């Protein structure tokens, strides 16, 4: 635990699933319902700081999360990223993207290109409400 | 091969290493010497479209590239991302980041925060000139 690190001090979002090495949370990003983060529990900065087995297990979890997000959120594209410039505690962003979202086809960190239509956002919020249960069922069935 | 896809039609940068499934290229990003991309050879959109074995092998390669980029470029942080909104052909960005680079601590896709100092850029260009050989040696020794 690193006292100054927000991902050591709190879950970093709505906790959906965890084991001793990883946790899965729903990000609080109003324009992006269904945005999930997979967070390594220990304070490690870089993917290549992990052991080979831990990297495999982490990416198997990221992949399973991606599959569930695709199935539930029906996005145009998935974006995966591990940046950590502001919070150097290893975490993966799993982001469902849509052709009419605020930044598409830019990255979500770029300047917004449009406001998201209210009906599109409401539709995605409805889908995202199913995500916690879908993730918990998928992850508990396949991972340990 | 998909005719309209730039990553099917060309290498997408300076080719450093390849096997039958993946290739490693140096990106042409003037502010970011040492920016490497790992590109899946076949036209697949999503990480979760790959088989489990292919995902493992791809991430082992991304990890090895990250290790070499860290050793050679000595960055503050590594950024990894697979976005593909503009070119939906699976590729990983492996980006060495520095506290004084154009966007830090923002993502490289955000608005720039500063101009990069000429001496810092020249130093990183010098380091990056070693990358092709370092990558070739590391990847040829460990992967097939």
Short mmCIF file of C-alpha atoms in Angstrom, two decimals:
data_model
loop_
_atom_site.label_atom_id
_atom_site.label_comp_id
_atom_site.label_asym_id
_atom_site.label_seq_id
_atom_site.Cartn_x
_atom_site.Cartn_y
_atom_site.Cartn_z
CA UNK A 1 0.00 0.00 0.00
CA UNK A 2 1.32 3.41 -1.01
CA UNK A 3 -0.24 6.16 1.12
CA UNK A 4 -0.32 8.81 -1.62
CA UNK A 5 -1.87 6.52 -4.28
CA UNK A 6 -5.62 6.79 -4.86
CA UNK A 7 -5.76 3.21 -6.16
CA UNK A 8 -4.10 1.96 -2.96
CA UNK A 9 -6.41 4.03 -0.77
CA UNK A 10 -9.74 3.20 -2.40
CA UNK A 11 -11.41 0.96 -4.97
CA UNK A 12 -11.32 3.71 -7.64
CA UNK A 13 -14.94 3.21 -8.69
CA UNK A 14 -17.84 0.85 -8.07
CA UNK A 15 -16.34 -2.51 -7.15
CA UNK A 16 -17.77 -5.34 -9.24
CA UNK A 17 -15.38 -8.24 -8.65
CA UNK A 18 -12.07 -8.91 -6.97
CA UNK A 19 -9.62 -11.62 -6.12
CA UNK A 20 -6.32 -11.39 -4.27
CA UNK A 21 -4.44 -9.94 -7.25
CA UNK A 22 -6.96 -7.92 -9.31
CA UNK A 23 -10.20 -6.02 -9.03
CA UNK A 24 -12.77 -4.90 -11.59
CA UNK A 25 -14.57 -1.61 -11.13
CA UNK A 26 -17.08 0.49 -13.06
CA UNK A 27 -15.49 3.85 -13.89
CA UNK A 28 -17.41 7.00 -13.03
CA UNK A 29 -17.30 8.61 -16.49
CA UNK A 30 -20.68 10.16 -17.31
CA UNK A 31 -20.16 10.18 -21.09
CA UNK A 32 -19.00 6.55 -21.06
CA UNK A 33 -21.43 4.13 -19.44
CA UNK A 34 -19.91 0.66 -19.48
CA UNK A 35 -16.33 1.95 -19.01
CA UNK A 36 -14.61 -0.68 -16.86
CA UNK A 37 -11.19 -0.69 -15.19
CA UNK A 38 -9.17 -3.74 -14.27
CA UNK A 39 -6.82 -2.79 -11.44
CA UNK A 40 -3.82 -4.71 -10.14
CA UNK A 41 -4.18 -4.83 -6.35
CA UNK A 42 -0.50 -4.28 -5.50
CA UNK A 43 1.17 -0.97 -6.24
CA UNK A 44 3.15 -1.74 -9.41
CA UNK A 45 3.77 0.90 -12.07
CA UNK A 46 4.43 -1.06 -15.25
CA UNK A 47 2.97 -4.10 -16.98
CA UNK A 48 6.51 -5.45 -17.39
CA UNK A 49 7.05 -5.26 -13.61
CA UNK A 50 4.75 -8.28 -13.22
CA UNK A 51 5.86 -11.90 -13.43
CA UNK A 52 5.04 -13.78 -16.62
CA UNK A 53 2.28 -15.72 -14.85
CA UNK A 54 0.75 -12.56 -13.40
CA UNK A 55 0.80 -10.87 -16.83
CA UNK A 56 -0.96 -13.88 -18.36
CA UNK A 57 -3.60 -13.96 -15.64
CA UNK A 58 -4.16 -10.21 -15.79
CA UNK A 59 -4.60 -10.20 -19.57
CA UNK A 60 -6.90 -13.24 -19.38
CA UNK A 61 -9.03 -11.15 -17.02
CA UNK A 62 -8.86 -8.06 -19.26
CA UNK A 63 -9.89 -10.24 -22.20
CA UNK A 64 -12.84 -11.73 -20.31
CA UNK A 65 -13.94 -8.24 -19.26
CA UNK A 66 -13.63 -7.09 -22.87
CA UNK A 67 -15.80 -10.00 -24.02
CA UNK A 68 -18.51 -9.19 -21.50
CA UNK A 69 -18.39 -5.45 -22.31
CA UNK A 70 -18.71 -6.28 -26.02
CA UNK A 71 -21.63 -8.62 -25.41
CA UNK A 72 -23.53 -6.27 -23.10
CA UNK A 73 -22.64 -2.82 -24.45
CA UNK A 74 -22.54 -3.67 -28.19
CA UNK A 75 -19.92 -1.01 -28.97
CA UNK A 76 -18.48 -0.01 -32.32
CA UNK A 77 -14.98 -0.63 -30.95
CA UNK A 78 -13.19 -1.51 -27.73
CA UNK A 79 -10.31 0.65 -26.52
CA UNK A 80 -7.74 -0.87 -24.17
CA UNK A 81 -5.11 1.23 -22.43
CA UNK A 82 -2.68 1.13 -19.51
CA UNK A 83 -1.27 4.64 -19.16
CA UNK A 84 -0.73 5.51 -15.49
CA UNK A 85 0.93 8.88 -16.00
CA UNK A 86 -1.19 10.47 -13.30
CA UNK A 87 -1.70 7.37 -11.15
CA UNK A 88 1.28 5.04 -11.64
CA UNK A 89 -0.51 2.02 -10.22
CA UNK A 90 -1.14 -0.58 -12.91
CA UNK A 91 -4.70 -0.45 -14.26
CA UNK A 92 -6.30 -1.26 -17.60
CA UNK A 93 -9.04 0.85 -19.13
CA UNK A 94 -11.63 -1.20 -21.07
CA UNK A 95 -13.74 1.36 -22.89
CA UNK A 96 -16.73 0.69 -25.15
CA UNK A 97 -16.66 3.23 -27.98
CA UNK A 98 -19.42 4.28 -30.38
CA UNK A 99 -19.33 6.17 -33.65
CA UNK A 100 -21.49 8.91 -32.09
CA UNK A 101 -19.77 9.14 -28.71
CA UNK A 102 -18.13 12.35 -27.48
CA UNK A 103 -14.67 11.71 -28.98
CA UNK A 104 -14.96 9.09 -31.72
CA UNK A 105 -12.79 8.33 -33.68
CA UNK A 106 -10.39 10.17 -31.39
CA UNK A 107 -9.18 8.80 -28.08
CA UNK A 108 -11.33 9.65 -25.06
CA UNK A 109 -8.43 11.80 -23.81
CA UNK A 110 -8.58 14.04 -26.90
CA UNK A 111 -10.77 17.13 -27.23
CA UNK A 112 -14.47 16.20 -27.47
CA UNK A 113 -15.93 16.30 -30.97
CA UNK A 114 -19.61 16.46 -30.07
CA UNK A 115 -22.15 16.24 -27.29
CA UNK A 116 -23.61 12.76 -26.87
CA UNK A 117 -27.28 12.58 -27.83
CA UNK A 118 -29.49 12.07 -24.78
CA UNK A 119 -31.27 9.03 -26.20
CA UNK A 120 -28.01 7.30 -27.13
CA UNK A 121 -26.62 7.95 -23.66
CA UNK A 122 -29.80 6.69 -22.00
CA UNK A 123 -29.66 3.52 -24.08
CA UNK A 124 -26.04 2.89 -23.03
CA UNK A 125 -26.85 3.62 -19.38
CA UNK A 126 -29.59 0.99 -19.57
CA UNK A 127 -27.17 -1.57 -21.02
CA UNK A 128 -24.52 -0.66 -18.45
CA UNK A 129 -26.94 -1.36 -15.62
CA UNK A 130 -26.67 -5.04 -16.59
CA UNK A 131 -22.85 -5.03 -16.56
CA UNK A 132 -22.15 -5.71 -12.87
CA UNK A 133 -24.18 -8.91 -12.84
CA UNK A 134 -22.87 -10.03 -16.24
CA UNK A 135 -19.27 -9.42 -15.16
CA UNK A 136 -19.73 -11.14 -11.80
CA UNK A 137 -21.25 -14.22 -13.41
CA UNK A 138 -18.60 -14.44 -16.15
CA UNK A 139 -15.63 -13.83 -13.87
CA UNK A 140 -16.75 -16.03 -11.01
CA UNK A 141 -17.43 -18.89 -13.39
CA UNK A 142 -14.05 -18.80 -15.12
CA UNK A 143 -11.45 -17.23 -12.90
CA UNK A 144 -10.39 -17.68 -9.33
CA UNK B 1 -5.74 -8.56 -46.41
CA UNK B 2 -8.29 -5.79 -46.40
CA UNK B 3 -7.77 -3.42 -49.36
CA UNK B 4 -8.84 -0.24 -47.55
CA UNK B 5 -6.70 -0.87 -44.44
CA UNK B 6 -3.37 0.96 -44.19
CA UNK B 7 -1.97 -1.72 -41.88
CA UNK B 8 -2.82 -4.41 -44.44
CA UNK B 9 -1.35 -2.39 -47.30
CA UNK B 10 1.95 -1.36 -45.69
CA UNK B 11 4.16 -1.91 -42.67
CA UNK B 12 2.89 1.28 -40.98
CA UNK B 13 6.37 2.52 -40.05
CA UNK B 14 9.97 1.37 -40.09
CA UNK B 15 9.92 -2.42 -39.88
CA UNK B 16 12.17 -3.74 -37.10
CA UNK B 17 11.11 -7.35 -36.64
CA UNK B 18 8.42 -9.70 -37.83
CA UNK B 19 7.22 -13.25 -37.70
CA UNK B 20 4.21 -14.85 -39.33
CA UNK B 21 1.73 -13.40 -36.82
CA UNK B 22 3.18 -10.10 -35.62
CA UNK B 23 5.46 -7.27 -36.63
CA UNK B 24 7.25 -4.55 -34.69
CA UNK B 25 7.69 -1.10 -36.22
CA UNK B 26 9.08 2.26 -35.17
CA UNK B 27 6.30 4.84 -35.30
CA UNK B 28 6.91 8.07 -37.18
CA UNK B 29 6.00 10.47 -34.36
CA UNK B 30 8.49 13.37 -34.25
CA UNK B 31 7.77 14.33 -30.62
CA UNK B 32 8.08 10.71 -29.49
CA UNK B 33 11.35 9.01 -30.45
CA UNK B 34 11.26 5.40 -29.30
CA UNK B 35 7.50 5.04 -29.89
CA UNK B 36 7.05 1.43 -31.05
CA UNK B 37 3.99 -0.36 -32.42
CA UNK B 38 3.33 -4.09 -32.27
CA UNK B 39 0.96 -4.99 -35.09
CA UNK B 40 -0.99 -8.21 -35.58
CA UNK B 41 -0.38 -9.28 -39.17
CA UNK B 42 -3.93 -10.48 -39.93
CA UNK B 43 -6.78 -7.99 -40.13
CA UNK B 44 -8.50 -8.47 -36.77
CA UNK B 45 -10.26 -5.60 -34.97
CA UNK B 46 -10.30 -6.61 -31.32
CA UNK B 47 -7.90 -8.20 -28.84
CA UNK B 48 -10.69 -10.59 -27.84
CA UNK B 49 -11.03 -11.76 -31.46
CA UNK B 50 -7.74 -13.65 -31.06
CA UNK B 51 -7.40 -17.18 -29.71
CA UNK B 52 -6.11 -17.55 -26.15
CA UNK B 53 -2.73 -18.74 -27.43
CA UNK B 54 -2.43 -15.83 -29.85
CA UNK B 55 -3.31 -13.35 -27.10
CA UNK B 56 -0.65 -14.85 -24.85
CA UNK B 57 1.99 -14.74 -27.55
CA UNK B 58 1.07 -11.20 -28.59
CA UNK B 59 1.25 -9.90 -25.01
CA UNK B 60 4.54 -11.72 -24.42
CA UNK B 61 5.85 -9.81 -27.43
CA UNK B 62 4.38 -6.50 -26.20
CA UNK B 63 5.98 -7.12 -22.81
CA UNK B 64 9.37 -7.89 -24.34
CA UNK B 65 9.14 -4.73 -26.46
CA UNK B 66 8.20 -2.74 -23.36
CA UNK B 67 11.24 -4.13 -21.50
CA UNK B 68 13.58 -3.14 -24.33
CA UNK B 69 12.00 0.32 -24.65
CA UNK B 70 12.40 0.84 -20.89
CA UNK B 71 16.02 -0.29 -20.94
CA UNK B 72 17.00 1.79 -23.97
CA UNK B 73 14.80 4.89 -23.67
CA UNK B 74 14.81 5.22 -19.84
CA UNK B 75 11.34 6.79 -19.73
CA UNK B 76 9.40 8.12 -16.77
CA UNK B 77 6.49 5.85 -17.67
CA UNK B 78 5.38 3.43 -20.36
CA UNK B 79 1.97 3.85 -21.99
CA UNK B 80 0.31 0.84 -23.63
CA UNK B 81 -2.81 1.17 -25.76
CA UNK B 82 -4.83 -0.71 -28.34
CA UNK B 83 -7.45 1.73 -29.65
CA UNK B 84 -8.05 1.19 -33.37
CA UNK B 85 -10.89 3.64 -33.79
CA UNK B 86 -9.37 5.04 -36.98
CA UNK B 87 -7.60 1.86 -38.14
CA UNK B 88 -9.51 -1.14 -36.78
CA UNK B 89 -6.60 -3.54 -37.33
CA UNK B 90 -5.20 -4.78 -34.01
CA UNK B 91 -2.06 -2.91 -33.00
CA UNK B 92 -0.47 -2.01 -29.68
CA UNK B 93 1.16 1.34 -29.01
CA UNK B 94 4.22 1.11 -26.72
CA UNK B 95 5.08 4.70 -25.86
CA UNK B 96 7.96 5.92 -23.70
CA UNK B 97 6.77 8.96 -21.75
CA UNK B 98 8.76 11.66 -19.95
CA UNK B 99 7.74 14.26 -17.40
CA UNK B 100 8.80 17.00 -19.85
CA UNK B 101 7.34 15.54 -23.03
CA UNK B 102 4.68 17.35 -25.07
CA UNK B 103 1.63 15.94 -23.24
CA UNK B 104 2.73 14.55 -19.86
CA UNK B 105 0.91 13.68 -17.63
CA UNK B 106 -1.88 13.69 -20.24
CA UNK B 107 -2.28 11.02 -22.89
CA UNK B 108 -0.43 11.68 -26.16
CA UNK B 109 -3.83 12.09 -27.81
CA UNK B 110 -4.74 15.03 -25.55
CA UNK B 111 -3.92 18.66 -26.32
CA UNK B 112 -0.17 19.32 -26.02
CA UNK B 113 0.91 21.03 -22.79
CA UNK B 114 4.32 22.31 -23.92
CA UNK B 115 6.91 22.23 -26.67
CA UNK B 116 9.60 19.61 -26.12
CA UNK B 117 13.01 21.13 -25.35
CA UNK B 118 15.44 20.62 -28.24
CA UNK B 119 18.15 19.05 -26.09
CA UNK B 120 15.74 16.59 -24.49
CA UNK B 121 14.43 15.61 -27.90
CA UNK B 122 17.95 15.20 -29.31
CA UNK B 123 18.88 12.98 -26.37
CA UNK B 124 15.84 10.74 -26.94
CA UNK B 125 16.53 10.60 -30.68
CA UNK B 126 20.06 9.39 -29.89
CA UNK B 127 18.71 6.67 -27.59
CA UNK B 128 16.07 5.71 -30.16
CA UNK B 129 18.75 5.14 -32.79
CA UNK B 130 19.83 2.11 -30.74
CA UNK B 131 16.32 0.66 -30.52
CA UNK B 132 16.13 -1.30 -33.80
CA UNK B 133 19.24 -3.34 -33.00
CA UNK B 134 18.24 -3.81 -29.35
CA UNK B 135 14.75 -4.96 -30.34
CA UNK B 136 16.04 -7.30 -33.04
CA UNK B 137 18.50 -8.93 -30.69
CA UNK B 138 15.99 -9.31 -27.85
CA UNK B 139 13.15 -10.58 -30.01
CA UNK B 140 15.20 -12.95 -32.16
CA UNK B 141 16.77 -14.49 -29.07
CA UNK B 142 13.50 -15.16 -27.25
CA UNK B 143 10.64 -15.43 -29.67
CA UNK B 144 10.03 -17.31 -32.88
#
